PDB file of C-alpha atoms in Angstrom:
ATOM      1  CA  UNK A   1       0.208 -13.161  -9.465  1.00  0.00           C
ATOM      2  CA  UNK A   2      -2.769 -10.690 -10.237  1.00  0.00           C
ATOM      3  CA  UNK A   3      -1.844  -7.972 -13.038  1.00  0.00           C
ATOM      4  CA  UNK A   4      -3.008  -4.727 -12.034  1.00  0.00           C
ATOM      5  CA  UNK A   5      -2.508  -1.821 -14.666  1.00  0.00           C
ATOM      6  CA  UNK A   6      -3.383   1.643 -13.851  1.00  0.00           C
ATOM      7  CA  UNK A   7      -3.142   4.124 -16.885  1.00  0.00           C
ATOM      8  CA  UNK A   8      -2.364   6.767 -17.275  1.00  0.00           C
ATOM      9  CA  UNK A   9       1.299   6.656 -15.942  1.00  0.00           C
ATOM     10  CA  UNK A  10       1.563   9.986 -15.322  1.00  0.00           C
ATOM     11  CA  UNK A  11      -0.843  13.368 -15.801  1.00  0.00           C
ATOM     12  CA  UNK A  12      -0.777  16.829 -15.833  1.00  0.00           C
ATOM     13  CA  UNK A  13      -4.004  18.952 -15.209  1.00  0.00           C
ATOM     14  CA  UNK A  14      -4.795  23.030 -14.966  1.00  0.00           C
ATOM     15  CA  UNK A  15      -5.651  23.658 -11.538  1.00  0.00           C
ATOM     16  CA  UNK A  16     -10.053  23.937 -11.495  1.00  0.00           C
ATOM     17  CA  UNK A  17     -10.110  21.334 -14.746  1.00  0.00           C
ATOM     18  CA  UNK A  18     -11.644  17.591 -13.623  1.00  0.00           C
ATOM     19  CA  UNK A  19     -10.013  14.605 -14.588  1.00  0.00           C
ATOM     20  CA  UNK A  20     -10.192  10.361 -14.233  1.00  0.00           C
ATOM     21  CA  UNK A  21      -7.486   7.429 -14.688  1.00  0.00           C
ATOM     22  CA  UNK A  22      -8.488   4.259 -14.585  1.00  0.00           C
ATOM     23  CA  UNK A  23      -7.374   0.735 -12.521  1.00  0.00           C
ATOM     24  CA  UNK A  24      -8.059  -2.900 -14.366  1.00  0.00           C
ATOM     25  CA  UNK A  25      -7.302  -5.808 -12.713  1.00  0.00           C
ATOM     26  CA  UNK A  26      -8.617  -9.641 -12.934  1.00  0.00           C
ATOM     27  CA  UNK A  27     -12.393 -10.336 -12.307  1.00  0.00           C
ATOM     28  CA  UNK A  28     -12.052 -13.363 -11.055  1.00  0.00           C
ATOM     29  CA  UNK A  29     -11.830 -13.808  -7.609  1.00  0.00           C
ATOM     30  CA  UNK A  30     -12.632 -10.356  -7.051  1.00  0.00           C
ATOM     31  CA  UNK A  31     -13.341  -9.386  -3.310  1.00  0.00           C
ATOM     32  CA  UNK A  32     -12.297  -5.778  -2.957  1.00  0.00           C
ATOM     33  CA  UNK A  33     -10.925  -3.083  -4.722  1.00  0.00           C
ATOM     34  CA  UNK A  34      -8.839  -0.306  -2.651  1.00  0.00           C
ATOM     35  CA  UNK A  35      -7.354   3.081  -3.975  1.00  0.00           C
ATOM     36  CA  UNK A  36      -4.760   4.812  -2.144  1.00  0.00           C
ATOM     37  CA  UNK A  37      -3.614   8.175  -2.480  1.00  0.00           C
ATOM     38  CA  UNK A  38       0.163   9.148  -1.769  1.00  0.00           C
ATOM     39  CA  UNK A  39       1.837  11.860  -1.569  1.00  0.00           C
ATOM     40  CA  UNK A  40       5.747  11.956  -1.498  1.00  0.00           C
ATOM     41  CA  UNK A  41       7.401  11.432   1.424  1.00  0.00           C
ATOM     42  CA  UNK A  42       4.289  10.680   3.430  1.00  0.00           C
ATOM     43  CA  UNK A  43       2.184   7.343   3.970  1.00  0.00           C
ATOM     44  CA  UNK A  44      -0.453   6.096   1.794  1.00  0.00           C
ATOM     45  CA  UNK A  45      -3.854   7.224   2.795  1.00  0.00           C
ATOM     46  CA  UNK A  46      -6.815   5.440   2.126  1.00  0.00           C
ATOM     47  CA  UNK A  47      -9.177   6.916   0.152  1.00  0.00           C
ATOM     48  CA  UNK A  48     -12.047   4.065  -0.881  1.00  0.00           C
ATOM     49  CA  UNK A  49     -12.761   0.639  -0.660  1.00  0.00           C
ATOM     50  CA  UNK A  50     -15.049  -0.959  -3.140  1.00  0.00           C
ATOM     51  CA  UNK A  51     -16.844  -4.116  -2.960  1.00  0.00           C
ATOM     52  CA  UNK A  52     -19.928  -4.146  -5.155  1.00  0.00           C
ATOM     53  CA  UNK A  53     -20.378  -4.400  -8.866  1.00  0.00           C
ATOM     54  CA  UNK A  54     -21.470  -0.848  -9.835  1.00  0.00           C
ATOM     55  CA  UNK A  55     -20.254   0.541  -6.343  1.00  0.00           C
ATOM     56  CA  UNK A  56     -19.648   4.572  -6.705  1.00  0.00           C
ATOM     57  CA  UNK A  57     -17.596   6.048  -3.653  1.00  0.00           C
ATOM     58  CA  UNK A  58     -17.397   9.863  -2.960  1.00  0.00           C
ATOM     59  CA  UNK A  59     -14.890  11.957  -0.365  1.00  0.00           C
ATOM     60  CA  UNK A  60     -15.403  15.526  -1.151  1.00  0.00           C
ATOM     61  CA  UNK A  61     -14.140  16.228  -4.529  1.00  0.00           C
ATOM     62  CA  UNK A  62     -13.176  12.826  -5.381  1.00  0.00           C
ATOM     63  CA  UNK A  63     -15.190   9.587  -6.499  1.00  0.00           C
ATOM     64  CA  UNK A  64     -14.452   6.457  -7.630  1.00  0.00           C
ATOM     65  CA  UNK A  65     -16.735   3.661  -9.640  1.00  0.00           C
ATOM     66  CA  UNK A  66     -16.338  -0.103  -9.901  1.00  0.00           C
ATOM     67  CA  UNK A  67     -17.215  -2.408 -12.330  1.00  0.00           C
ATOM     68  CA  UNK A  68     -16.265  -6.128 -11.045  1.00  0.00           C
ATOM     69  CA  UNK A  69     -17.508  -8.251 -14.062  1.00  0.00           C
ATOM     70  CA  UNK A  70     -14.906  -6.448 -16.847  1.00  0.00           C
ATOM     71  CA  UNK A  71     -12.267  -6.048 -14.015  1.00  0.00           C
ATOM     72  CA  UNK A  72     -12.115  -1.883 -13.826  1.00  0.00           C
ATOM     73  CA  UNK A  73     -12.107   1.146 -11.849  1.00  0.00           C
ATOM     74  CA  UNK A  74     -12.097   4.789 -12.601  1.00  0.00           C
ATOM     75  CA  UNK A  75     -11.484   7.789 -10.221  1.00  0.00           C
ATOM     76  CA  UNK A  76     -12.770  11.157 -10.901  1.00  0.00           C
ATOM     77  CA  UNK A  77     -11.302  14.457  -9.419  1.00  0.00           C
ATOM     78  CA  UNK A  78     -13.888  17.503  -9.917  1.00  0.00           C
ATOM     79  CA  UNK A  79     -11.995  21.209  -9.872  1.00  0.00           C
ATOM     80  CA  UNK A  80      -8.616  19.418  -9.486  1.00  0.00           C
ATOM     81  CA  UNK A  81      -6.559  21.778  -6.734  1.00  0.00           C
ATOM     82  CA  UNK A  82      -2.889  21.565  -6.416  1.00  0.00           C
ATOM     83  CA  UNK A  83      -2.948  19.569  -2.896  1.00  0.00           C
ATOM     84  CA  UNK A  84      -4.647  16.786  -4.961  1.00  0.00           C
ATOM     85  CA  UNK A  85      -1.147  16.261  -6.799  1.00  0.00           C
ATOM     86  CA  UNK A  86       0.261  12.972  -5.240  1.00  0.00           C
ATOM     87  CA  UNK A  87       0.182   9.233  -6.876  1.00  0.00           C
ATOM     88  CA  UNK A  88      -2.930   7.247  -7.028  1.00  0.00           C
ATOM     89  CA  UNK A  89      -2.729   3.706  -6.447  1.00  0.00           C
ATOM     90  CA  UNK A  90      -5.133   0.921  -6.183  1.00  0.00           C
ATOM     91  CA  UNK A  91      -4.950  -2.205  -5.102  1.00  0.00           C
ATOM     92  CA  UNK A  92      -7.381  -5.328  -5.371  1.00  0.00           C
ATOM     93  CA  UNK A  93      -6.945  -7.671  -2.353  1.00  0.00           C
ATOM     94  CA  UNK A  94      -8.797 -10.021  -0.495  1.00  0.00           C
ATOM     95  CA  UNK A  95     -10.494  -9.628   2.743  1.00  0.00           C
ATOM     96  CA  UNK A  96      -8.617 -11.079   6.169  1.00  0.00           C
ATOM     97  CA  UNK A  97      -4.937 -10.914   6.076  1.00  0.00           C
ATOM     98  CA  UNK A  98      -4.738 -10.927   2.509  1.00  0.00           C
ATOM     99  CA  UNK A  99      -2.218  -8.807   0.766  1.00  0.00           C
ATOM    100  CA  UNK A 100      -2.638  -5.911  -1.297  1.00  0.00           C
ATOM    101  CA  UNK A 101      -1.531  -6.366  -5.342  1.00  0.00           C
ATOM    102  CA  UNK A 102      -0.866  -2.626  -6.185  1.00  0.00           C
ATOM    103  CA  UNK A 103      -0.591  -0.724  -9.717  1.00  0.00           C
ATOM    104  CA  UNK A 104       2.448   0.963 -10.755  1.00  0.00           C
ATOM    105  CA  UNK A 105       0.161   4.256  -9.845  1.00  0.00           C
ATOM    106  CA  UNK A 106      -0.992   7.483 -11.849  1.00  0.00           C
ATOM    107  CA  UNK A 107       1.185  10.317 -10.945  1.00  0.00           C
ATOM    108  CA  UNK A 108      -1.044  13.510 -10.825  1.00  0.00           C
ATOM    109  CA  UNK A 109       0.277  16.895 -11.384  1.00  0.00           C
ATOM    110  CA  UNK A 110      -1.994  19.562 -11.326  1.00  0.00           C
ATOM    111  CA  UNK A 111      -0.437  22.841 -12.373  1.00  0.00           C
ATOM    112  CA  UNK A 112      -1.608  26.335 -11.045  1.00  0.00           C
TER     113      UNK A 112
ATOM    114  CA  UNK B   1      -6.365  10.587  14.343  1.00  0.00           C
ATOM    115  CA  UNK B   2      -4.572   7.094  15.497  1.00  0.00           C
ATOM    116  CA  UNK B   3      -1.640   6.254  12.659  1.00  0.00           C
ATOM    117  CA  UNK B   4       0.677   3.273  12.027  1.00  0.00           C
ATOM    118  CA  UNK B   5       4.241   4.667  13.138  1.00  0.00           C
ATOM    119  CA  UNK B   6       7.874   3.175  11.528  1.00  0.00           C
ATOM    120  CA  UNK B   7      11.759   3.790  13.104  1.00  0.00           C
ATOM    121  CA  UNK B   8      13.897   4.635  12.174  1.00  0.00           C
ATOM    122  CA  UNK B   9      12.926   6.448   9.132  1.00  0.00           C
ATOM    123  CA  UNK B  10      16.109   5.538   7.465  1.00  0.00           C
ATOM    124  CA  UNK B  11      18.343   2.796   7.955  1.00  0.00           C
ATOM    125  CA  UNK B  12      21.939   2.554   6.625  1.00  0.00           C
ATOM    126  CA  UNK B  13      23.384  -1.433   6.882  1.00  0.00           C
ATOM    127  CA  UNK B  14      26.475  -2.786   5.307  1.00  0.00           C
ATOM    128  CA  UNK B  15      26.138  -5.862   2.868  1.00  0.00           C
ATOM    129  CA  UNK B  16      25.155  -9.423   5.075  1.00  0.00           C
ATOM    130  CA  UNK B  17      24.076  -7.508   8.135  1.00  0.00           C
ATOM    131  CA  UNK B  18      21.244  -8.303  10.097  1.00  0.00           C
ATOM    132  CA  UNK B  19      18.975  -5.530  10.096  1.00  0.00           C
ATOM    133  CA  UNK B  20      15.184  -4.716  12.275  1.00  0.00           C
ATOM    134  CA  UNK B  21      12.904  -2.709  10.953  1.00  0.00           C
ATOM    135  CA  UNK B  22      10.252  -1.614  13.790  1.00  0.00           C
ATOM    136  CA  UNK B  23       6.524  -0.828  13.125  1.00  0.00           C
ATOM    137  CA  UNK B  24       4.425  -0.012  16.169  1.00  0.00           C
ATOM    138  CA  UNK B  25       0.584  -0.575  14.449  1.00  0.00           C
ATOM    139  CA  UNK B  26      -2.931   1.402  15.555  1.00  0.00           C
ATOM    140  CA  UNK B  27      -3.690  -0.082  19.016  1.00  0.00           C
ATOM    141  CA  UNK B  28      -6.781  -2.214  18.439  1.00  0.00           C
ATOM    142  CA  UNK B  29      -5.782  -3.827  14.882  1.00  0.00           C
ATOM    143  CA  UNK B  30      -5.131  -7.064  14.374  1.00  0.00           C
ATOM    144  CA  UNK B  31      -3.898  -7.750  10.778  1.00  0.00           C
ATOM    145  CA  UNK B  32      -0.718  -6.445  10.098  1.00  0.00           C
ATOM    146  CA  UNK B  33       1.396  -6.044   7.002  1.00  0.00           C
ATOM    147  CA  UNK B  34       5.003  -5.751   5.624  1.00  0.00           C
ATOM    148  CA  UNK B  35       5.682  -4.494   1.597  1.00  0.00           C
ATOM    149  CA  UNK B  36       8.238  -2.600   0.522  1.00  0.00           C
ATOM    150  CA  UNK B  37       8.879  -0.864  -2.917  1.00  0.00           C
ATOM    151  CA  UNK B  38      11.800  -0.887  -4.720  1.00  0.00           C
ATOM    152  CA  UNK B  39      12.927   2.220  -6.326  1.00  0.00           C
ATOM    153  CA  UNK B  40      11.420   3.063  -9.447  1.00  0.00           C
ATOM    154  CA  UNK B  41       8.508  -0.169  -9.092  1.00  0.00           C
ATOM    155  CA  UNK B  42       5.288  -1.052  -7.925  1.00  0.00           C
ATOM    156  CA  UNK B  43       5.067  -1.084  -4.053  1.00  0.00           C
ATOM    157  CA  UNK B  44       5.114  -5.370  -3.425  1.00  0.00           C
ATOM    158  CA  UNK B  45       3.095  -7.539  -0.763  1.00  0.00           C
ATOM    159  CA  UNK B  46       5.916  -9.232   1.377  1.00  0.00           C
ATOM    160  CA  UNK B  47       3.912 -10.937   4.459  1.00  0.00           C
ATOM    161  CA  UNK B  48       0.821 -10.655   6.974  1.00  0.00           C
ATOM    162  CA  UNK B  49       0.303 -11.353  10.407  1.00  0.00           C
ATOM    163  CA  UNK B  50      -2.973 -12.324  12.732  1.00  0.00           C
ATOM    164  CA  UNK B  51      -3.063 -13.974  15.489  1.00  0.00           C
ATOM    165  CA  UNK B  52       0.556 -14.155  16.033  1.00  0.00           C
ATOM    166  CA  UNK B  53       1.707 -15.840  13.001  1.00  0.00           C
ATOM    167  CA  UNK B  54       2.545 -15.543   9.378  1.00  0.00           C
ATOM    168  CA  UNK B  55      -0.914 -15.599   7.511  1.00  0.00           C
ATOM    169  CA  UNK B  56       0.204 -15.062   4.044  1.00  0.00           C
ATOM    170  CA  UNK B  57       3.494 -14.425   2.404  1.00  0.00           C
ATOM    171  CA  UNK B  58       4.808 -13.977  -1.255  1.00  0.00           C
ATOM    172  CA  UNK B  59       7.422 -14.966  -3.096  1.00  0.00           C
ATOM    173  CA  UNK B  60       9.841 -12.289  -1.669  1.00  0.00           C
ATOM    174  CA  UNK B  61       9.603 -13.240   1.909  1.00  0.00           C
ATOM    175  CA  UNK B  62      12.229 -16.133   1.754  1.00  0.00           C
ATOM    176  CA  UNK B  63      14.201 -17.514   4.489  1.00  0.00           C
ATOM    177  CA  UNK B  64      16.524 -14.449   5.016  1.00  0.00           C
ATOM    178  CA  UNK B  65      13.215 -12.266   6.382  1.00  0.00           C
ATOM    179  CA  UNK B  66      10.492 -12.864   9.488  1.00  0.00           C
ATOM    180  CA  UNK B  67       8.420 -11.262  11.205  1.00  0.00           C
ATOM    181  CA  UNK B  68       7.580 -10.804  14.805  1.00  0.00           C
ATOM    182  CA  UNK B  69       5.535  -9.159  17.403  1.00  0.00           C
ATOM    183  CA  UNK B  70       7.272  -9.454  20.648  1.00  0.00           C
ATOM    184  CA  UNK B  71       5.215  -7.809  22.983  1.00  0.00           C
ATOM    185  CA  UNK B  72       1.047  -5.879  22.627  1.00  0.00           C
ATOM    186  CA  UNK B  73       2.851  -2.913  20.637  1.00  0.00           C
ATOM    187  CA  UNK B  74       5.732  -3.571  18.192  1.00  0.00           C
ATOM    188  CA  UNK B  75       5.526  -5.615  14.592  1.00  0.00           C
ATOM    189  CA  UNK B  76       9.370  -6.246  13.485  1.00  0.00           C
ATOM    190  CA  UNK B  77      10.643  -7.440  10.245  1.00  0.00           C
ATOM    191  CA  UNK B  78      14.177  -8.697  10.398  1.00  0.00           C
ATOM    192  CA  UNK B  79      16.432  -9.173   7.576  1.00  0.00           C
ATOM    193  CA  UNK B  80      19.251 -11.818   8.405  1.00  0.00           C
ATOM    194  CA  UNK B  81      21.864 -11.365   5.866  1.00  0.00           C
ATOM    195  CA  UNK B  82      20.771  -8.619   3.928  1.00  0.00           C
ATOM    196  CA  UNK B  83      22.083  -7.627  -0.069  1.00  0.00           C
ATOM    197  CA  UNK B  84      22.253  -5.093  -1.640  1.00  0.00           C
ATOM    198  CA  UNK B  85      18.857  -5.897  -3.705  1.00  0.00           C
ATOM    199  CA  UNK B  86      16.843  -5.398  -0.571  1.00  0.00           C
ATOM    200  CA  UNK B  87      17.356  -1.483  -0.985  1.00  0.00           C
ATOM    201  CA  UNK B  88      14.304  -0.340  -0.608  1.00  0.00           C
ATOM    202  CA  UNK B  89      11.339   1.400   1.044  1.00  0.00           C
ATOM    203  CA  UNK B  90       9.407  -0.817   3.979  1.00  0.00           C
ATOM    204  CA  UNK B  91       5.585  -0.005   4.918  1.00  0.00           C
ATOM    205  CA  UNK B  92       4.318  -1.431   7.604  1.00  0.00           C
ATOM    206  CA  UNK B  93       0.171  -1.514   7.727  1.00  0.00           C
ATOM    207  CA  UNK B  94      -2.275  -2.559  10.121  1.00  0.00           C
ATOM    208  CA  UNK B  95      -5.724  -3.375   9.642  1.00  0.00           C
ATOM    209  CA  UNK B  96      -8.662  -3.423  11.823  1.00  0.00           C
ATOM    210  CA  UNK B  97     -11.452  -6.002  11.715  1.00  0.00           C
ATOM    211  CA  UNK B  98     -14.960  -5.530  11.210  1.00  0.00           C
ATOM    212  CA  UNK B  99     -17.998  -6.555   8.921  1.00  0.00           C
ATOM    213  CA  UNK B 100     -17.071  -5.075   5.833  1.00  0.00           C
ATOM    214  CA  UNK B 101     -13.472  -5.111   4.200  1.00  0.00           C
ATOM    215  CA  UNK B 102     -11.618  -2.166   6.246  1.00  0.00           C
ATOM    216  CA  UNK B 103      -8.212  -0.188   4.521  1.00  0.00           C
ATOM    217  CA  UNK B 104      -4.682  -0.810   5.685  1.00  0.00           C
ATOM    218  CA  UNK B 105      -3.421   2.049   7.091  1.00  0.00           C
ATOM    219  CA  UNK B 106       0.231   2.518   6.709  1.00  0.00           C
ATOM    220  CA  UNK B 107       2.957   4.347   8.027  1.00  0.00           C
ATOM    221  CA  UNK B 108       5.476   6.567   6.699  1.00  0.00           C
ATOM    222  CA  UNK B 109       7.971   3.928   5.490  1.00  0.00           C
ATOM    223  CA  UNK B 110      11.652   3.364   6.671  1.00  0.00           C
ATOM    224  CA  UNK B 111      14.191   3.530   3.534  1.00  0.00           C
ATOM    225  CA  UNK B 112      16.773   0.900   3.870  1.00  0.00           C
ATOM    226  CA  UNK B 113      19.686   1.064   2.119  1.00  0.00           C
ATOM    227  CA  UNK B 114      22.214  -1.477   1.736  1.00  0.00           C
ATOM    228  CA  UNK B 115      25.751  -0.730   1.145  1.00  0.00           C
TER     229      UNK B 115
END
């Protein structure tokens, strides 16, 4: 069973400041790394997947790096706005049918 | 855009019923997914699908659930005899295939709640 810790748990941001949380997760047998970001009472939408070592991903506002061989990811949100509060999640998982091994999440909060 | 859609939304089932949760996946996928997250934990893998049959399963997906896609459209997970520690919420994803890994895209979740 892969261990896949996201930190932190929980964060609250002003509205227009930038912030990052990280994902770790076993390097071994790494294939692909996926962040998801949820919002309540909707689906999780998929925001990046990441397969290289040293892989940065961008969508608008929000990026994400990769860094396979110490088994971490980080994503940035620049000028956080309020419709980016929702949980993060990300999920290393193989390629095929594999399944996805998710975090607990970071709960984001930004406040206006 | 083309999204993975779930009925019903929520599903209300007395102690050892058999219940059917539905999933209808995007059109031209062909992996497809069941997890479900437990109030209050981390959203857990339960089974995949391709090429009509099980691909991968986890520890969860014991006798008492399978899976099923009866005709080109609809992905079912049944739960025989279900207890009250199945409470929970049920994604369904599909995936699409293609050169380079591709997301799951889920749907909105059904929230099953055993009595």
């Amino acid at each position: 069973i892969l261990n896949v810790e996201q930190s932190p748990q929980s964060l609250h941001v002003q509205e227009g400041d930038s912030t990052n949380f990280t994902c770790s997760f076993p390097s071994s047998n790494f294939y692909a790394l996926h962040w998801y970001r949820w919002e309540t009472a909707k689906s999780p939408e998929a925001l990046f997947v990441m397969t290289l070592n040293g892989d940065e991903k961008k969508k608008g506002r929000i990026s994400a790096t990769l860094n396979t061989k110490e088994g971490y990811s980080y994503l940035y949100i620049k000028g956080s706005q309020p419709e980016d509060s929702a949980t993060y999640l990300c999920a290393p998982g193989g390629g095929g049918a594999d399944g996805l091994t998710f975090g607990k999440g970071t709960h984001l909060i930004i406040q206006p | 855009e083309p999204e993975v859609t779930q009925t019903p939304s929520h599903q209300v089932t007395q102690m050892g019923q058999e219940v059917i949760l539905r999933c209808v996946p995007i059109s031209n996928h062909l992996y497809f997914y069941w997890y479900r997250q437990i109030l209050g934990q981390k959203v857990e893998f339960l089974v995949s699908f391709y090429n009509n049959e099980i691909s991968e399963k986890s520890e969860i997906f014991d006798d008492q659930f399978s899976v099923e896609r009866p005709d080109g459209s609809n992905f079912t997970l049944k739960i025989r005899s279900t207890k009250l520690e199945d409470s929970a919420m049920y994604f369904c994803a599909s995936r699409d295939t293609g050169g380079d890994v591709q997301p799951q895209h889920f749907g909105d979740g059904t929230r099953l709640s055993i009595l």
